[in-house]
Structure formats: structure tokens, C-alpha cells
Coordinates of C-alpha atoms in Angstrom, one line a residue:
M1 CA 9.3 21.5 -6.8
A2 CA 11.6 18.9 -5.2
K3 CA 15.4 19.4 -5.3
P4 CA 17.2 17.0 -7.7
M5 CA 19.3 14.2 -6.2
N6 CA 22.8 15.2 -5.1
Y7 CA 25.3 12.5 -5.8
D8 CA 28.4 14.6 -5.1
K9 CA 29.3 12.3 -2.2
W10 CA 29.8 9.4 -4.6
K11 CA 32.4 11.5 -6.6
K12 CA 34.8 11.5 -3.6
I13 CA 35.9 7.9 -3.7
E14 CA 39.2 6.3 -2.8
V15 CA 38.9 3.8 -5.6
S16 CA 41.9 1.5 -5.0
D17 CA 45.2 1.3 -3.1
D18 CA 46.6 -1.0 -5.9
E19 CA 47.1 2.0 -8.2
D20 CA 49.4 3.8 -5.8
D21 CA 53.1 4.1 -6.6
V22 CA 55.1 2.2 -4.0
H23 CA 58.8 2.4 -3.4
P24 CA 60.5 -0.9 -4.4
N25 CA 62.0 -1.3 -1.0
I26 CA 58.6 -1.4 0.7
D27 CA 56.7 -4.6 1.1
T28 CA 53.7 -3.8 -1.1
P29 CA 51.3 -6.6 0.1
S30 CA 52.1 -5.7 3.8
L31 CA 51.4 -2.0 3.0
F32 CA 48.1 -2.8 1.4
R33 CA 47.1 -5.0 4.3
W34 CA 48.0 -2.3 6.8
R35 CA 45.9 0.3 4.8
H36 CA 43.0 -2.0 4.7
Q37 CA 43.1 -2.7 8.4
A38 CA 43.3 1.1 9.0
R39 CA 40.2 1.6 7.0
I40 CA 38.4 -1.1 8.9
E41 CA 39.4 0.5 12.2
R42 CA 38.3 4.0 11.1
R43 CA 35.0 2.6 10.0
E44 CA 34.4 0.7 13.2
Q45 CA 35.3 3.9 15.2
R46 CA 32.8 5.9 13.2
F47 CA 30.1 3.4 13.9
E48 CA 31.0 3.3 17.6
D49 CA 30.9 7.2 17.8
Q50 CA 27.5 7.2 16.0
K51 CA 26.1 4.6 18.4
E52 CA 27.3 6.6 21.4
H53 CA 25.9 9.8 19.9
E54 CA 22.5 8.2 19.5
K55 CA 22.6 6.8 23.0
K56 CA 23.3 10.3 24.3
F57 CA 20.4 11.7 22.4
K58 CA 18.0 9.1 24.0
E59 CA 19.3 10.0 27.4
I60 CA 18.7 13.7 26.9
M61 CA 15.2 13.1 25.5
E62 CA 14.4 11.0 28.5
R63 CA 15.6 13.7 30.9
R64 CA 13.7 16.3 28.9
K65 CA 10.5 14.3 29.2
K66 CA 10.9 13.9 33.0
F67 CA 11.7 17.6 33.3
D68 CA 8.6 18.7 31.3
E69 CA 6.4 16.5 33.5
K70 CA 7.9 18.0 36.6
Y71 CA 7.6 21.5 35.3
K72 CA 3.9 21.0 34.3
K73 CA 3.0 19.5 37.6
L74 CA 4.6 22.3 39.5
E75 CA 2.9 24.8 37.2
N76 CA -0.5 23.2 37.9
E77 CA 0.1 23.3 41.6
K78 CA 1.1 27.0 41.2
G79 CA 4.4 26.3 42.8
D80 CA 7.7 28.3 42.5
L81 CA 9.0 27.5 39.0
S82 CA 12.3 29.3 39.8
T83 CA 13.4 26.3 41.7
L84 CA 13.8 24.5 38.4
K85 CA 15.8 27.3 36.7
S86 CA 19.2 25.7 37.2
E87 CA 18.0 22.3 36.1
K88 CA 16.4 23.9 33.0
E89 CA 19.6 25.8 32.1
A90 CA 21.8 22.7 32.5
L91 CA 19.4 20.6 30.3
E92 CA 19.2 23.3 27.6
K93 CA 23.0 23.6 27.6
E94 CA 23.5 19.9 27.1
E95 CA 20.9 19.9 24.3
G96 CA 22.7 22.7 22.6
Q97 CA 26.0 20.9 22.9
W98 CA 24.5 17.7 21.4
K99 CA 23.0 19.6 18.5
E100 CA 26.4 21.2 17.7
K101 CA 28.1 17.8 17.8
D102 CA 25.4 16.3 15.6
A103 CA 25.8 19.0 13.0
D104 CA 29.6 18.6 13.1
M105 CA 29.3 14.8 12.7
K106 CA 27.0 15.2 9.7
K107 CA 29.3 17.7 8.1
Q108 CA 32.3 15.3 8.5
E109 CA 30.3 12.5 7.0
R110 CA 29.3 14.5 4.0
L111 CA 32.9 15.5 3.4
R112 CA 34.3 12.0 4.1
P113 CA 35.5 10.3 0.9
L114 CA 34.1 6.8 0.4
D115 CA 36.6 4.0 0.3
V116 CA 36.4 0.6 -1.4
D117 CA 34.9 -0.9 1.8
D118 CA 31.9 1.4 1.4
L119 CA 31.3 0.1 -2.1
T120 CA 32.0 -3.6 -1.9
H121 CA 32.3 -6.6 0.4
E122 CA 35.5 -8.5 0.8
G123 CA 36.3 -11.4 -1.5
T124 CA 33.1 -12.7 -3.1
S125 CA 31.4 -9.2 -3.0
K126 CA 32.5 -8.3 -6.4
T127 CA 29.8 -8.5 -9.1
S128 CA 30.8 -10.4 -12.2
I129 CA 28.8 -10.1 -15.4
N130 CA 28.6 -13.1 -17.7
K131 CA 28.3 -11.4 -21.1
K132 CA 27.2 -14.6 -22.8
V133 CA 24.2 -14.8 -20.5
T134 CA 23.4 -11.2 -19.9
E135 CA 22.2 -9.2 -22.9
E136 CA 24.1 -6.0 -23.8
R137 CA 22.2 -2.8 -24.2
P138 CA 23.0 -1.0 -27.5
T139 CA 24.7 2.4 -27.2
N140 CA 24.3 5.6 -29.2
M141 CA 20.7 4.7 -30.3
T142 CA 18.5 7.2 -32.1
E143 CA 15.1 8.1 -30.6
E144 CA 13.4 5.7 -32.9
E145 CA 15.8 2.9 -32.1
Q146 CA 15.4 3.6 -28.4
A147 CA 11.6 3.4 -28.7
E148 CA 11.8 0.1 -30.6
Y149 CA 14.4 -1.3 -28.1
Y150 CA 12.2 -0.3 -25.2
K151 CA 9.1 -2.0 -26.8
K152 CA 11.0 -5.3 -27.4
F153 CA 12.6 -5.2 -23.9
I154 CA 9.3 -4.8 -22.2
E155 CA 7.7 -7.5 -24.3
K156 CA 10.4 -9.9 -23.2
H157 CA 10.9 -8.8 -19.5
K158 CA 7.6 -7.3 -18.5
A159 CA 6.7 -10.2 -16.1
D160 CA 10.1 -10.0 -14.3
V161 CA 10.0 -6.2 -14.1
K162 CA 6.6 -6.4 -12.4
K163 CA 7.8 -9.1 -10.1
Y164 CA 10.8 -6.9 -9.1
G165 CA 8.3 -4.1 -8.4
M166 CA 6.5 -6.2 -5.9
F167 CA 9.4 -7.1 -3.6
R168 CA 9.2 -5.7 -0.1
N169 CA 12.7 -5.9 1.4
Y170 CA 16.3 -5.1 0.4
D171 CA 17.6 -8.7 0.7
D172 CA 15.0 -10.2 -1.7
T173 CA 15.3 -7.2 -4.1
Q174 CA 19.1 -7.5 -4.2
K175 CA 19.0 -11.3 -4.8
F176 CA 16.4 -10.9 -7.5
L177 CA 18.4 -8.3 -9.4
E178 CA 21.7 -10.2 -9.0
D179 CA 19.8 -13.2 -10.6
H180 CA 18.3 -10.9 -13.3
L181 CA 21.1 -8.4 -14.1
E182 CA 19.5 -7.7 -17.5
L183 CA 16.8 -5.7 -15.6
V184 CA 19.3 -3.2 -14.3
C185 CA 18.8 -0.6 -17.0
E186 CA 17.0 2.6 -18.1
E187 CA 14.1 0.6 -19.7
T188 CA 13.2 -1.0 -16.4
A189 CA 13.2 2.4 -14.6
N190 CA 11.1 4.0 -17.3
Y191 CA 8.5 1.2 -17.2
L192 CA 8.3 1.4 -13.4
V193 CA 7.7 5.2 -13.6
V194 CA 4.8 4.7 -16.1
W195 CA 3.4 1.9 -14.0
C196 CA 3.4 4.1 -10.9
I197 CA 1.5 6.8 -12.8
D198 CA -1.1 4.3 -14.1
L199 CA -1.6 2.9 -10.5
E200 CA -2.2 6.4 -9.2
M201 CA -4.7 7.1 -12.0
E202 CA -6.5 3.9 -11.0
E203 CA -6.5 5.2 -7.4
K204 CA -4.4 2.3 -6.2
H205 CA -2.4 4.6 -3.9
S206 CA -0.9 2.0 -1.6
L207 CA 0.3 -0.2 -4.5
M208 CA 1.7 2.9 -6.2
E209 CA 3.7 3.8 -3.0
H210 CA 5.1 0.3 -2.9
V211 CA 6.2 0.2 -6.5
S212 CA 7.6 3.7 -6.3
H213 CA 10.0 2.5 -3.6
Q214 CA 11.4 -0.2 -6.0
T215 CA 11.5 2.5 -8.8
M216 CA 13.7 4.7 -6.6
I217 CA 16.1 1.8 -5.9
M218 CA 16.5 1.3 -9.6
Q219 CA 17.1 5.0 -10.2
F220 CA 19.6 5.3 -7.4
I221 CA 21.6 2.3 -8.9
L222 CA 21.6 3.9 -12.3
E223 CA 22.7 7.3 -11.0
L224 CA 25.5 5.6 -9.0
S225 CA 26.7 3.9 -12.2
K226 CA 26.9 7.3 -14.0
T227 CA 28.8 8.8 -11.2
L228 CA 31.3 6.0 -10.9
K229 CA 31.4 5.6 -14.7
I230 CA 30.9 1.8 -14.5
D231 CA 28.3 -0.7 -15.7
P232 CA 25.1 -0.3 -13.7
R233 CA 25.0 -4.0 -13.1
Q234 CA 28.2 -3.6 -11.1
C235 CA 26.5 -1.2 -8.8
V236 CA 23.7 -3.5 -7.5
R237 CA 25.7 -4.9 -4.5
P238 CA 27.5 -1.6 -3.6
F239 CA 24.1 0.2 -3.5
F240 CA 22.5 -2.3 -1.2
Q241 CA 25.6 -2.5 1.0
R242 CA 25.5 1.3 1.4
M243 CA 21.8 1.3 2.3
K244 CA 22.2 -1.4 4.9
T245 CA 25.2 0.2 6.6
A246 CA 24.7 3.9 6.0
D247 CA 23.8 6.3 8.7
E248 CA 20.4 7.8 9.2
Q249 CA 21.3 10.9 7.2
Y250 CA 22.0 8.9 4.0
K251 CA 18.8 6.9 4.4
Q252 CA 16.8 10.0 5.0
G253 CA 18.1 11.4 1.7
F254 CA 16.7 8.3 0.0
V255 CA 13.4 8.8 1.7
D256 CA 13.2 12.5 0.8
E257 CA 13.9 11.7 -2.8
L258 CA 11.2 8.9 -2.7
N259 CA 8.6 11.3 -1.3
A260 CA 9.4 13.9 -3.9
F261 CA 9.0 11.3 -6.6
R262 CA 5.7 10.2 -5.3
E263 CA 4.5 13.8 -5.3
R264 CA 5.5 14.1 -9.0
V265 CA 3.7 10.9 -9.8
Q266 CA 0.5 12.2 -8.1
T267 CA 0.7 15.5 -10.0
R268 CA 1.3 13.8 -13.3
A269 CA -1.5 11.3 -12.7
K270 CA -4.0 14.1 -11.9
Q271 CA -2.9 16.0 -15.1
K272 CA -3.4 12.9 -17.2
V273 CA -6.8 12.2 -15.7
A274 CA -7.8 15.9 -16.4
D275 CA -6.5 15.6 -19.9
A276 CA -8.4 12.4 -20.5
V277 CA -11.7 13.8 -19.2
K278 CA -11.2 17.0 -21.3
Q279 CA -10.5 14.9 -24.4
Y280 CA -13.6 12.7 -23.8
E281 CA -15.8 15.7 -23.2
E282 CA -14.6 17.3 -26.4
E283 CA -15.2 14.1 -28.4
E284 CA -18.7 13.8 -27.0
R285 CA -19.3 17.5 -27.8
Q286 CA -18.2 16.9 -31.4
K287 CA -20.6 14.0 -31.7
R288 CA -23.5 16.3 -30.5
L289 CA -22.8 19.1 -32.9
G290 CA -25.7 19.9 -35.2
P291 CA -25.6 20.6 -39.0
G292 CA -24.6 24.2 -38.3
G293 CA -21.7 23.2 -35.9
L294 CA -23.5 24.2 -32.7
D295 CA -23.8 22.1 -29.5
P296 CA -27.5 21.5 -28.7
I297 CA -26.9 21.4 -25.0
E298 CA -25.0 24.7 -25.1
V299 CA -27.8 26.2 -27.2
M300 CA -30.5 24.8 -25.0
E301 CA -28.8 26.3 -21.9
S302 CA -28.5 29.7 -23.6
L303 CA -32.2 30.0 -24.4
P304 CA -34.6 32.0 -22.3
K305 CA -36.0 29.9 -19.5
E306 CA -39.6 30.0 -21.0
L307 CA -38.2 28.6 -24.3
Q308 CA -36.3 25.9 -22.5
E309 CA -39.5 24.9 -20.7
C310 CA -41.3 24.7 -24.1
F311 CA -38.8 22.3 -25.5
E312 CA -38.7 20.2 -22.4
S313 CA -42.5 19.9 -22.2
R314 CA -42.9 19.7 -26.1
D315 CA -45.7 22.2 -25.8
I316 CA -46.2 23.6 -29.3
S317 CA -48.9 26.1 -28.4
K318 CA -46.8 27.5 -25.6
L319 CA -43.8 27.7 -27.9
Q320 CA -45.8 29.7 -30.4
E321 CA -47.0 32.0 -27.6
V322 CA -43.5 32.6 -26.2
L323 CA -41.9 33.2 -29.7
S324 CA -44.8 35.6 -30.6
K325 CA -44.0 37.7 -27.6
L326 CA -40.3 38.1 -28.5
P327 CA -39.0 40.7 -30.9
R328 CA -38.9 39.3 -34.4
E329 CA -35.0 39.5 -34.7
E330 CA -34.5 37.8 -31.3
A331 CA -37.0 35.1 -32.1
A332 CA -35.3 34.5 -35.5
Q333 CA -31.9 34.4 -33.8
H334 CA -33.0 31.7 -31.3
L335 CA -34.7 29.7 -34.1
D336 CA -31.6 29.9 -36.3
R337 CA -29.3 28.6 -33.5
C338 CA -31.7 25.8 -32.7
I339 CA -31.6 24.7 -36.3
K340 CA -27.8 24.9 -36.5
S341 CA -27.5 22.8 -33.3
G342 CA -29.9 20.2 -34.5
L343 CA -32.3 21.0 -31.6
W344 CA -34.8 22.2 -34.2
I345 CA -35.2 20.0 -37.3
P346 CA -36.8 21.8 -40.2
N347 CA -38.5 19.9 -43.0
A348 CA -38.5 16.8 -40.9
K349 CA -41.3 15.1 -42.9
D350 CA -39.6 15.9 -46.2
A351 CA -36.6 13.9 -45.0
E352 CA -38.9 11.0 -44.3
G353 CA -40.3 11.1 -47.9
D354 CA -43.8 12.5 -47.1
D355 CA -46.0 13.7 -49.9
E356 CA -45.7 17.2 -51.4
E357 CA -48.8 18.6 -49.7
D358 CA -47.5 17.7 -46.3
A359 CA -44.1 19.1 -47.2
K360 CA -45.7 22.4 -48.3
H361 CA -47.6 22.6 -45.1
D362 CA -44.5 22.0 -43.1
D363 CA -42.7 24.7 -45.0
E364 CA -45.4 27.2 -44.2
T365 CA -45.4 26.2 -40.6
D366 CA -41.6 26.6 -40.4
E367 CA -42.0 30.3 -41.1
T368 CA -43.6 30.6 -37.7
V369 CA -42.7 28.1 -35.1
G370 CA -42.7 24.6 -36.7
S371 CA -44.6 21.4 -36.3
E372 CA -44.9 19.2 -33.2
D373 CA -43.0 16.4 -35.0
K374 CA -40.0 18.8 -35.5
V375 CA -40.1 19.9 -31.9
T376 CA -40.4 16.3 -30.7
Q377 CA -37.4 15.2 -32.7
G378 CA -35.3 18.1 -31.6
V379 CA -36.1 17.6 -27.9
E380 CA -35.6 13.9 -28.1
K381 CA -32.2 14.5 -29.7
L382 CA -31.2 16.8 -26.8
Q383 CA -32.4 14.4 -24.2
V384 CA -30.5 11.5 -25.7
E385 CA -27.3 13.6 -25.7
K386 CA -27.8 14.6 -22.1

């Protein structure tokens, strides 16, 4: 089972310098400008260090590739591999140093508090919500109220939700959500999850994977809003800014969570298909049940092979012969189960309103093996159900 998302990093946020207590003799605007500039410089330095770190990795990988080719060639020529010992040791040492630095950089990034520049752009980056235009989601709803609100929400916004689910890049997705802030809510996320499961059940795997990516974006935005304790509509731009500027470790976390979600969708879809098949089979079985509550197919399959052949061929004389060879109790048991399943229909001509003489004849015949009409109707019923 996949691990739940860890949003601890979002909890360590330097929210605002404006809330700091500043001595009256200090020029507050200048101090804020200085702090902001310092944040920018630290951020640029982090990006530069990461860029240099990745460049070093590519260089090491290129050297490793050339060394492996040289080593393999010398090995094929049965040369002296000891001549490469010093080069091998130096390369392995450098690889080890790079891995240690990589682990340290990742640890520092995990522990680093986010600042306001991680969450928003300068100036026009702030998301404003026009409450007159954007509908407000009720709070403290009961389960019945939530179900009714969800139903009305989807009826009204289904087309836009599906349109959102079909976007293919971050820029288009961000712009669409900023133009349709009413979609940034739990109802949209819930509908997308159900849609993903339905697509997987319909074996539209590629489309499911595409929509699941949009589903995960919505879920990340909602989780971010819970962590920051702000309206989810205010988290649209911060989320996309983070995804566009974050390091590979953060992006990989998103991918890992997305893959785990897809696995859960596939598991749930398989279960729903199995449940649907099981329910359908049970409904069909209930339709087949005879007057005694037995399934004619199950009864047919439980009969001795010779009896099965008699019913399939509708050979009355052979049926009489087979039953006569069986012990009386066993023959009676088989006949009783055939009647309860509807495979054998006693008094068939009585049911059709035949005269008394024919009915009497049928009753006498039923005491042994029955008439051809009864066998025919029973077998035809079985074949139809099959």
C-alpha cells in the first residue's frame, strides 16, 4: 500500500516579514527590502549550486561510461586489468563524494523553511477572489447535505470539470483554474476520482492516466490549502509556481504520489468489475431457479454423465434404461432435484389444460420416468438458460 502524502515541508513557512516587531529607530521599509533581496540571493545561490551539482553528475556519468567501455575492451582482449586499478579507484571515490553531497543537499532542502517567494510571485502574483462572482461552498454540512450539494455542483459544472481533466500542461491548467476558481474544491476532486475509476473499468487506460494527473494536481492544491489554513482558491498560483521552480526531488514526490493513486484506481476498478460480474451472475442464477429453488444448470452438472446425455439427447427410452439401473433411492433423489430445478416438469399436459384421460396417463408415467413432452420442456428450458 502506498505511503500517504507528506506535507510537513509546507508547515515550515516564513509567512511574512511584515509581522515582525521592528525597533522604531530602524527604517522598516529598508529592512524589508534588504530581507527580500537576501531571500532572492539565497534562492539564486541554491539554484546555481543545484545546477553545478547536476553538471558534475553528468561529467561523472560520462567518465564512467568511457571507463566501462575501456574495461570491457581490455577484458575481451584478455589484457592486464590491474592497469586500470588506480583510475577505477579514483572514479569510485569521486562517485562516492558526489552521492554524499547529493544526500546532504536533499536533506538541507527538506529542512529548509519555505519563504513567501516560494509561495507567490511579486506584485500581481497574489490571487484575489471576487466573492460576488465565485460561489461559496457551505461549511459544516451533514452527509445528506454534502450529497445534495455534490449532485447540484456536478449538474452545474460537469462540463468544465471534464474540460479541466483534459488539459495537458501546467500553464493551460493554471490559467483555466484561475478563470474558474469555483472548480477548486472537494467536489471536483471527488468527481475526477470517480471518473478515473470509470475510465479504467472501460479499459481506457491511457485516458485514465491523463485524467489522473489532473486529479492529483487538484488534490495537491486542496492539501496545500489545509496545511496553510487558507482558501484553496488562494493556493492555485503558489502550487504551480512550486511545480515549475521546484527541484527534481519535489517533482519526484508528485510523480510517486501520482503512480500510487493510479495503482489504487486500477485495484478499485478491478474490484468493481468483479462485483458487477458477481452481481450479474447471481441475478441470472435467480432467474433460472426452478419451483423448488434449485438452479437447473447446477443440477444438470451434478447428474451422472449418462443421465446428462439422456437430457441432452431427449432420449426417453435411454432415460428409462439409465434410471432403472440406478438404486431406487438414488433415482428418486435425482428426479426430485430435477423437478425442483424446473429441469423436469411434472404434469406438463395438465398445465396446458389437456383432458382427464391424458392427465391420468401422465400421472402414471411420472411414477417411472415421465413423458417425452416433459423431458423436452425441461431440456429446452436448460438450453435456453445456458
